[in-house]
Coordinates of C-alpha atoms and ligand atoms in Angstrom, one line a residue:
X882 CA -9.7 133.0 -13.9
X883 CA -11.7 130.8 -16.4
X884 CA -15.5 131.3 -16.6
X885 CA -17.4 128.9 -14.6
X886 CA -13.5 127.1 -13.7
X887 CA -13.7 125.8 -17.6
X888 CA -12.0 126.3 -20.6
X889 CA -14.4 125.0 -22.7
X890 CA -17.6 124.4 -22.0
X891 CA -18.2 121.1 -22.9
X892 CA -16.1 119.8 -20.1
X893 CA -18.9 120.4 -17.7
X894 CA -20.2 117.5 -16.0
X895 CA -22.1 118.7 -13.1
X896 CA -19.5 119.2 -10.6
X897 CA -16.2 120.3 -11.1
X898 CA -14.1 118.3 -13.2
X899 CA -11.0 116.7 -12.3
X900 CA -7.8 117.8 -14.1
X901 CA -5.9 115.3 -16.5
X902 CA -2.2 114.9 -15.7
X903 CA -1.0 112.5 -18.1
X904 CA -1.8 110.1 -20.6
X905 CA -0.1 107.1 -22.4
X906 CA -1.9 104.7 -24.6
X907 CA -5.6 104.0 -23.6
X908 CA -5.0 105.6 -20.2
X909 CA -4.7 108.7 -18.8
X910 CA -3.9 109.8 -14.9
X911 CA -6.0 112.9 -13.0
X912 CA -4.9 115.4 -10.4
X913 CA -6.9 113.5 -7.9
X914 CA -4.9 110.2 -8.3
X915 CA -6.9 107.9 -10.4
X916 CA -6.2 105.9 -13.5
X917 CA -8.7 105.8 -15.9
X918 CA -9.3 104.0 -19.3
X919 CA -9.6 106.8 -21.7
X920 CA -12.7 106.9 -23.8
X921 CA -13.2 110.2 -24.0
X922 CA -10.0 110.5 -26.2
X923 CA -10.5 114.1 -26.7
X924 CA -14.2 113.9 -27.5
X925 CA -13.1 110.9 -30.2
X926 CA -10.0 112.6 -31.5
X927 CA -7.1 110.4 -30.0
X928 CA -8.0 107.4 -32.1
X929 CA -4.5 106.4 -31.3
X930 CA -5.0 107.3 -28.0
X931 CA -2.7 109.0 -25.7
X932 CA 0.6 109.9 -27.2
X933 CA 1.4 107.4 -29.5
X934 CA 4.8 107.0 -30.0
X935 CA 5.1 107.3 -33.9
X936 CA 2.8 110.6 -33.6
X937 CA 5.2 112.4 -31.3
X938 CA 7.7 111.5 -33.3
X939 CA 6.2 113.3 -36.2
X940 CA 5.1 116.0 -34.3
X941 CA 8.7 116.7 -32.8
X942 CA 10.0 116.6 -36.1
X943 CA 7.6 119.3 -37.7
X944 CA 7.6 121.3 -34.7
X945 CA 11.8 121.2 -34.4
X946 CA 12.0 122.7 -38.0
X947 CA 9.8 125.6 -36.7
X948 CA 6.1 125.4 -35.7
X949 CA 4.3 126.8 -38.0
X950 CA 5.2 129.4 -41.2
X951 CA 3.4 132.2 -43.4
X952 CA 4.0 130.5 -46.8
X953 CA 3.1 127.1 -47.4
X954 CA 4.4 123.5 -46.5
X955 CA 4.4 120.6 -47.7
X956 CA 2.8 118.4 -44.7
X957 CA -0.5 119.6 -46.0
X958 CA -0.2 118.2 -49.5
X959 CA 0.9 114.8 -47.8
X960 CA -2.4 115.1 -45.5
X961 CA -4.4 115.7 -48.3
X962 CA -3.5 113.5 -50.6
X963 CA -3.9 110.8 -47.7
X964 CA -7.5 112.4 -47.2
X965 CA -8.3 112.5 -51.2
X966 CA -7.7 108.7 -50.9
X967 CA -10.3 108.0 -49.1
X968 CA -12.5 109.8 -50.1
X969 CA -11.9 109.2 -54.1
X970 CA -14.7 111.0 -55.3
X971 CA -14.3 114.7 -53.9
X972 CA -11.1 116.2 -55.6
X973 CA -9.8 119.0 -53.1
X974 CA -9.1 119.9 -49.3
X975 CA -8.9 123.1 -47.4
X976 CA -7.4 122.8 -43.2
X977 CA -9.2 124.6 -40.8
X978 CA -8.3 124.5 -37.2
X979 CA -11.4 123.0 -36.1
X980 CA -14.4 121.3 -36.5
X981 CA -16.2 124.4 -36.2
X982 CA -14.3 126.5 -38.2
X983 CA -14.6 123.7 -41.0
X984 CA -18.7 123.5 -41.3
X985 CA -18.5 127.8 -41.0
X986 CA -16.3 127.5 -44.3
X987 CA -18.2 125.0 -46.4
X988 CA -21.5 126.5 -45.5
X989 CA -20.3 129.8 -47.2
X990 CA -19.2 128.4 -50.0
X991 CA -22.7 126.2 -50.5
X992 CA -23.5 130.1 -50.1
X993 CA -21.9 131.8 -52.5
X994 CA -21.7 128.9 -55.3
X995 CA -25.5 128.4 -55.3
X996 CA -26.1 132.4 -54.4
X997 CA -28.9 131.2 -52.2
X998 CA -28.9 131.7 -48.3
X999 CA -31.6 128.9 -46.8
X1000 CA -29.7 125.9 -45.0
X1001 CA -31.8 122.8 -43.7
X1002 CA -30.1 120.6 -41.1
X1003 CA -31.4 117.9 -38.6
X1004 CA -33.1 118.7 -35.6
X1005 CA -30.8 118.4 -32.3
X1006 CA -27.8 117.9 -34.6
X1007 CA -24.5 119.4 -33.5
X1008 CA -22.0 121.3 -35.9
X1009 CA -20.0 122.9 -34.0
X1010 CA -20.3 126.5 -32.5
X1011 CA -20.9 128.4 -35.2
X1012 CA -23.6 131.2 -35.3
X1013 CA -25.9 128.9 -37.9
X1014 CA -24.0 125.5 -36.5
X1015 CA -26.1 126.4 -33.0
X1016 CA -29.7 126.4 -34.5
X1017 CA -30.3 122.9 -34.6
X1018 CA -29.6 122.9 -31.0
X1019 CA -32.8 124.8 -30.2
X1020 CA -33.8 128.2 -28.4
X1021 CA -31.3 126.9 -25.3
X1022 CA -28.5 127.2 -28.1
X1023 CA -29.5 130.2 -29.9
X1024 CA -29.1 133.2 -27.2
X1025 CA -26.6 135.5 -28.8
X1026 CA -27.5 134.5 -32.6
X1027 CA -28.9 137.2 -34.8
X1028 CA -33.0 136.2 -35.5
X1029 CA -31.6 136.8 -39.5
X1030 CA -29.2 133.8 -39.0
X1031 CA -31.8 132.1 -37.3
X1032 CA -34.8 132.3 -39.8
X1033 CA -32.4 130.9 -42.4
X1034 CA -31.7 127.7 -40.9
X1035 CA -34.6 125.4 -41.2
X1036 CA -34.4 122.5 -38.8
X1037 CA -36.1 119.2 -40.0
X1038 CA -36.7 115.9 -37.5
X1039 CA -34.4 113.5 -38.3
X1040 CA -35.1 110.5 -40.5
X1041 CA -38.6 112.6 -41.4
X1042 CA -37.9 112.3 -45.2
X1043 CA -41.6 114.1 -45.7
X1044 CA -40.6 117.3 -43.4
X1045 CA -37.1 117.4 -45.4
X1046 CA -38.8 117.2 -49.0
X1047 CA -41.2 119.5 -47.8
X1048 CA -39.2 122.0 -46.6
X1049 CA -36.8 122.2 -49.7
X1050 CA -39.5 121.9 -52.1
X1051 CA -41.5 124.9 -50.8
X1052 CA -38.8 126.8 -51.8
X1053 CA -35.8 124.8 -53.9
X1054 CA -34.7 128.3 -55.1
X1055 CA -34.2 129.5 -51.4
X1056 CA -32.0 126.4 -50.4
X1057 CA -27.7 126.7 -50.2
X1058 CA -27.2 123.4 -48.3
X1059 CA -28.2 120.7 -46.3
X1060 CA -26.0 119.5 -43.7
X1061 CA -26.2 115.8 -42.1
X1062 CA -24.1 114.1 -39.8
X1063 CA -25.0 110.1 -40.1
X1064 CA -24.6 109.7 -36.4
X1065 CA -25.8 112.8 -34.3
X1066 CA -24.4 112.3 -30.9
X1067 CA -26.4 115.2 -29.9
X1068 CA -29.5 113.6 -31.0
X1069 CA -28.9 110.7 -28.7
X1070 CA -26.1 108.8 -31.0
X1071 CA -29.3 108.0 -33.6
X1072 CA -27.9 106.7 -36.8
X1073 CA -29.3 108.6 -39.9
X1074 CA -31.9 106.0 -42.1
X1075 CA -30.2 105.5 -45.6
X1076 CA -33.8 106.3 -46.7
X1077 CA -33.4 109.9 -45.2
X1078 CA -29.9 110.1 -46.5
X1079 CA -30.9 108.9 -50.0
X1080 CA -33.9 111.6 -49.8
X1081 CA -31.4 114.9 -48.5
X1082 CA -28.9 113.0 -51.7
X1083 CA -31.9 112.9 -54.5
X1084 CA -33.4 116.9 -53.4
X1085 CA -30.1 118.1 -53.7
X1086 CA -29.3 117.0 -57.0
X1087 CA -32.2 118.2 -58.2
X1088 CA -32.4 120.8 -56.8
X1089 CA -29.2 122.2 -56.8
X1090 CA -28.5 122.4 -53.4
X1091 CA -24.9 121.6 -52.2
X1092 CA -24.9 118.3 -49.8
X1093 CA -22.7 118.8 -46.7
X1094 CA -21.9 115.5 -44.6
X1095 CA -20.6 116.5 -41.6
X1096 CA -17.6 114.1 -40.4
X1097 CA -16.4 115.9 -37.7
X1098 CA -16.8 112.3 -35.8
X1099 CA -17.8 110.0 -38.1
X1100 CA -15.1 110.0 -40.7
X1101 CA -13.5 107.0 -38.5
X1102 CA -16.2 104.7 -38.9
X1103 CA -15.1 103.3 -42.5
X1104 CA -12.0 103.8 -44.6
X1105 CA -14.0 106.0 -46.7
X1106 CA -16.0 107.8 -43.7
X1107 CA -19.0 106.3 -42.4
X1108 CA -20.4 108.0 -45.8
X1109 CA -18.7 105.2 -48.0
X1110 CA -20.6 102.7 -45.5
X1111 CA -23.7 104.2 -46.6
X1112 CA -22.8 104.9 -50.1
X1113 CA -23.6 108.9 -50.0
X1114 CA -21.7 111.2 -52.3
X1115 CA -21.2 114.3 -50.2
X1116 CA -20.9 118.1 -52.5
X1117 CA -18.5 119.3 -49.7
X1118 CA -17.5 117.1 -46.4
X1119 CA -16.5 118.6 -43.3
X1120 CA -14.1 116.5 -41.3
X1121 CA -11.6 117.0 -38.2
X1122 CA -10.6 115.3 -35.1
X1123 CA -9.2 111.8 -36.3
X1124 CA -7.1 113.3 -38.7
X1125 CA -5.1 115.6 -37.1
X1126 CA -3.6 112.8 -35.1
X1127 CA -4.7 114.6 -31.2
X1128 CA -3.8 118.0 -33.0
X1129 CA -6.3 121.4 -34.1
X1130 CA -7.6 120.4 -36.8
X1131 CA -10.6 120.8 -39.6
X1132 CA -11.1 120.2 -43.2
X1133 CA -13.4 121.2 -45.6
X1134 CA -13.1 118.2 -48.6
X1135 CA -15.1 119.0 -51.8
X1136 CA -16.0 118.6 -55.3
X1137 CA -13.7 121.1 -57.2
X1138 CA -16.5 123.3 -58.6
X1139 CA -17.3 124.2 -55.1
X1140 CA -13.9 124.7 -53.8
X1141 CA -12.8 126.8 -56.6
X1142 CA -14.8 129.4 -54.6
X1143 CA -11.8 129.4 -52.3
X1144 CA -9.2 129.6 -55.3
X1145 CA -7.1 132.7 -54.2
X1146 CA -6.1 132.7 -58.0
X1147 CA -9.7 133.6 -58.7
X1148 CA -11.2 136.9 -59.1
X1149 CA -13.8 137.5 -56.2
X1150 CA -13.0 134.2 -54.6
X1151 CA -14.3 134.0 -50.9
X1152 CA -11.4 135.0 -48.0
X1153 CA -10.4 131.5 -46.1
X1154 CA -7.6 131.8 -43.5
X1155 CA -6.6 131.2 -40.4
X1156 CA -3.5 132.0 -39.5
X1157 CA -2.8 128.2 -38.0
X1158 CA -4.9 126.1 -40.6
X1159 CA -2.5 123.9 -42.0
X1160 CA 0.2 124.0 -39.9
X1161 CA 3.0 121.9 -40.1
X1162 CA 2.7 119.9 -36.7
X1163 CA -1.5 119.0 -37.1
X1164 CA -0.6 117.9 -41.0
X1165 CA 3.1 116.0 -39.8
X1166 CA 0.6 113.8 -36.9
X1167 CA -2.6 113.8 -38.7
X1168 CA -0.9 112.1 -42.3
X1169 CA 0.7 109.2 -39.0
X1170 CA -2.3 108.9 -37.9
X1171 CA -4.1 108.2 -41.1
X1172 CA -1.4 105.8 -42.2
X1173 CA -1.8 103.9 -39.1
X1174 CA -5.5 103.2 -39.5
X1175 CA -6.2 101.3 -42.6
X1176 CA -9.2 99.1 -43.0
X1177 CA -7.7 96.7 -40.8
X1178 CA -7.6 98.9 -37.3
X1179 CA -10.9 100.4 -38.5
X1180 CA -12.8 96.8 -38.7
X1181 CA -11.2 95.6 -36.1
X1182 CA -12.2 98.7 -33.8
X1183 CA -15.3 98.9 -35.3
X1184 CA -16.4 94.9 -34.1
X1185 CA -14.7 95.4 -31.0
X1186 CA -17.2 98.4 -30.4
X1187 CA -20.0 96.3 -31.7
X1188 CA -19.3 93.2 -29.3
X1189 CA -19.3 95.7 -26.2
X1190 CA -22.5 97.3 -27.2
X1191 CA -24.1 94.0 -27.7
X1192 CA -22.8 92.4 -24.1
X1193 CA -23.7 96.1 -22.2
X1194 CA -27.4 96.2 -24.2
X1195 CA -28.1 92.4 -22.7
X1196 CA -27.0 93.7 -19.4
X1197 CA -28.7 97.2 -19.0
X1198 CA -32.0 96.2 -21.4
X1199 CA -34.4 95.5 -18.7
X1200 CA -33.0 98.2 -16.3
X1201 CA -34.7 100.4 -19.2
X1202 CA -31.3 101.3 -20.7
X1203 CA -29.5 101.3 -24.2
X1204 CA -26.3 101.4 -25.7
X1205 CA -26.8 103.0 -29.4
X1206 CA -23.7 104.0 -31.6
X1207 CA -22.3 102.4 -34.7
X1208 CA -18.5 100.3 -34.5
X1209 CA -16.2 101.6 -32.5
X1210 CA -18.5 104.9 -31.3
X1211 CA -21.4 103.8 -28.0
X1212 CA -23.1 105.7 -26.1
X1213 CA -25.4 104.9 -23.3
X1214 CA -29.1 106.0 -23.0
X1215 CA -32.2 105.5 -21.3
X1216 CA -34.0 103.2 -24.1
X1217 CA -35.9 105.2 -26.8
X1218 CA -34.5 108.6 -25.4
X1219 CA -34.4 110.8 -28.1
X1220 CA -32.6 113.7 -26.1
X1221 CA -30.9 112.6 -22.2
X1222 CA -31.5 115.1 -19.5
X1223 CA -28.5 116.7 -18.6
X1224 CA -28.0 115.3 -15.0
X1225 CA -28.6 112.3 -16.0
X1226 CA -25.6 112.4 -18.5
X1227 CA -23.9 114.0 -15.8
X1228 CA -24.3 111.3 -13.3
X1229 CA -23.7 108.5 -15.3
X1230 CA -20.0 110.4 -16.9
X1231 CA -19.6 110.1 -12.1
X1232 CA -20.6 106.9 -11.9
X1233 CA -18.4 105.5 -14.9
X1234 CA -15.4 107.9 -13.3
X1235 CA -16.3 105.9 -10.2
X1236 CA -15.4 103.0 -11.4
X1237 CA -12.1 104.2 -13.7
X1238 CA -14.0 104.6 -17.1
X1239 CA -13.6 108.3 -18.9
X1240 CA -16.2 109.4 -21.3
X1241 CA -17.3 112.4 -22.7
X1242 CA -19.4 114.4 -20.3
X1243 CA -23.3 113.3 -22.5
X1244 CA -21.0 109.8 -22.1
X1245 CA -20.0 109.0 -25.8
X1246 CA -17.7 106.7 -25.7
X1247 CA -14.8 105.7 -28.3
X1248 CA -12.5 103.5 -28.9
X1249 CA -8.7 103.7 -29.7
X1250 CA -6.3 101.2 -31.4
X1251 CA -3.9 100.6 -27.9
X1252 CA -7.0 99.0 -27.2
X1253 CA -7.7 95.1 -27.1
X1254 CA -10.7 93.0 -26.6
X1255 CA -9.8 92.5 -22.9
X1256 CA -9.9 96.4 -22.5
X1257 CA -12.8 96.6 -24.5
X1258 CA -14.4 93.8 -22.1
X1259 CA -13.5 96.2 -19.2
X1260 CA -14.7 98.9 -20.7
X1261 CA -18.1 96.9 -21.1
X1262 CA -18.0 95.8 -17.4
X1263 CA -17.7 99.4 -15.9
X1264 CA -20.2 101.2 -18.7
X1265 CA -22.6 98.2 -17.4
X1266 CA -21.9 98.4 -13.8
X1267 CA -22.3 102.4 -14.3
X1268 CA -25.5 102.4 -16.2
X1269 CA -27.0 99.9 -13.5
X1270 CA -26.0 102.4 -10.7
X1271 CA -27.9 105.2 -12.3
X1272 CA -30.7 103.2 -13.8
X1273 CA -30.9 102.2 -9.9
X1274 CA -31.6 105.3 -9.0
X1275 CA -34.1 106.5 -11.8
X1276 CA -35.1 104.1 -13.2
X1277 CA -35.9 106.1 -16.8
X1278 CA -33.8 108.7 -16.6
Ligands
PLP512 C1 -20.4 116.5 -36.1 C2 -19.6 117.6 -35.5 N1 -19.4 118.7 -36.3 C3 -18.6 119.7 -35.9 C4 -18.0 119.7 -34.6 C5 -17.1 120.8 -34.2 O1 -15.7 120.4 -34.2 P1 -14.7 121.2 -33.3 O2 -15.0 120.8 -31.9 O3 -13.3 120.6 -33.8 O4 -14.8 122.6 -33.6 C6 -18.2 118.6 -33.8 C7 -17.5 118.5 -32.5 O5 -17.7 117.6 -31.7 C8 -19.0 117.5 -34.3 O6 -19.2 116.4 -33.5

């Protein structure tokens, strides 16, 4: 009934996937009987983890005054303000349902405020599934994309600060946006340099060409996004996941200039719906969720991931293995892999199944407050004893 027996593509993993059952904290149960320590957490969304108690609650309370309405609420002003907090210098939000949906919307309006078409992004990077959001992914990505979307969407390697000046100033007049995300788990989980970031920062201002900072992922990294750890100034950001609390969600967060091209109130402004963005029950769990992790969870998650990457790198290093990431986000890769082949990924997510660990299927791992250093030092031991086993069997991959 589902293509391929999938709902989504990116559960794939080789072979067919077993089917989650239930999950409570930092665990969740299968259809084939086993209990495994969730890391996956909805490709980093659960940063809670599995229904957390004070989540529910607030999701049972939006969703028992009716799921969702056709005028507005007020959940979304509460999850915006939250957002505007941390993020101090951008000034307004817009929900989206997704990720996706949320890089498709700032990208028009870079667009239609600039009047310029061109849109530079990193090589490998992932965005979403969006027709321009594919590009970076290469030709494998691209079947079904119109060669017009494709020609605008100039892809440069990342941290190459002379291909990304190059490309913007061969035609500055041509460029709408560039779009980074500071720690490409498609590129291998490579963290942006703050020289590159500094460079895509300086050619926009000058420029004129809007800076998008995708933090689909990333916006858990620091209390203001892992942007405030590198002390970027995004135009527009594009966030999700984390902070709608295990619930659809996406926002676009910008500078008010640029979102007044979504200003209903304003003639021409640029359509932006969806008939769920900004629903009561994502706002109601996403403003818990927030609430619940203040600096304090971040750091401590984020030193808890740092401590397991450092005991799994002295492990795995000389079976020609790495563990790359930033705090509480780790991925494992053979060392100096700049893109893992697929079966590899897909034997490593088996082998760390094996042995009770769940990951995402390319095996990015993240953490969730239930968890303590003991879990994390589990964790460690079966993401070791995993990579070993595959390393074992080739050695690089
Ligand atoms: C950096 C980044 N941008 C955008 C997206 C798309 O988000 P969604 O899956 O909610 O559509 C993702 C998803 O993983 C992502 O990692």
């Amino acid at each position: 009934m589902l293509p391929g027996g999938y709902g989504r593509s990116t559960y794939y993993t080789g072979q067919p996937s077993p089917y989650a059952v239930r999950g409570e904290g930092y665990k969740v149960w299968d259809d084939r009987g086993h209990e495994l320590i969730d890391a996956n957490n909805n490709f980093t969304s659960l940063i809670h983890g599995n229904a957390h108690p004070a989540i529910t609650e607030a999701a049972f309370t939006a969703l028992s005054s009716g799921a969702s309405w056709g005028i507005p609420n007020l959940y979304e002003w509460e999850l915006a303000e939250l957002l505007l907090g941390r993020l101090p210098h951008l000034d307004q939000v817009r929900f989206t349902n997704s990720g996706t949906e949320a890089v498709m919307s700032a990208i028009r309006i870079a667009r239609a405020s600039t009047g310029r078409e061109r849109v530079v992004v990193t090589k490998g990077g992932y965005h979403g599934t969006s027709d321009v959001a594919l590009v970076p992914g290469g030709p494998s990505y691209t079947r079904g994309v119109p060669r017009g979307v494709i020609e605008d969407v100039t892809p440069v390697p990342l941290n190459d600060s002379t291909a990304l000046r190059r490309a913007i100033e061969s035609e500055p007049d041509a460029y709408a946006a560039i779009i980074l995300d500071l720690l490409p788990n498609r590129a291998g989980l490579l963290r942006i340099t703050e020289e590159f970031v500094q460079t895509a920062r300086d050619l926009a201002t000058k420029h004129g060409v809007v800076l998008i900072i995708d933090e689909v992922i990333s916006i858990r990294l620091g209390l203001n996004g892992f942007s405030g750890e590198y002390g970027v100034e995004a135009d527009l950001l594009t966030t999700g996941k984390t902070i709608g609390g295990g619930f659809a969600v996406g926002a676009v967060v910008g500078l008010e200039a640029l979102m007044a091209e979504v200003d209903p109130t304003r003639t021409g402004s640029l359509p932006h719906g969806g008939t769920f963005s900004g629903n009561p029950v994502s706002m109601a769990a996403g403003a818990v969720a927030l609430r619940l992790y203040p600096e304090t969870e971040i750091q401590r998650l984020n030193e808890l991931g740092d401590g397991a990457r450092r005991s799994v790198n002295d492990r795995v290093a000389s079976a020609g293995w790495e563990i790359r990431g930033s705090g509480s986000l780790l991925r494992a890769v053979p060392s100096g892999a700049e893109k893992v082949a697929e079966d590899v990924q897909h034997r490593l997510w088996w082998e760390s199944y094996k042995r009770g660990l769940l990951g995402s299927p390319a095996n990015l791992l993240s953490l969730s407050t239930p968890m303590d250093a003991a879990v994390v030092d589990d964790i460690a031991d079966r993401l070791a004893d995993a990579v070993l086993a595959v390393a074992h069997d080739a050695p690089r991959g």
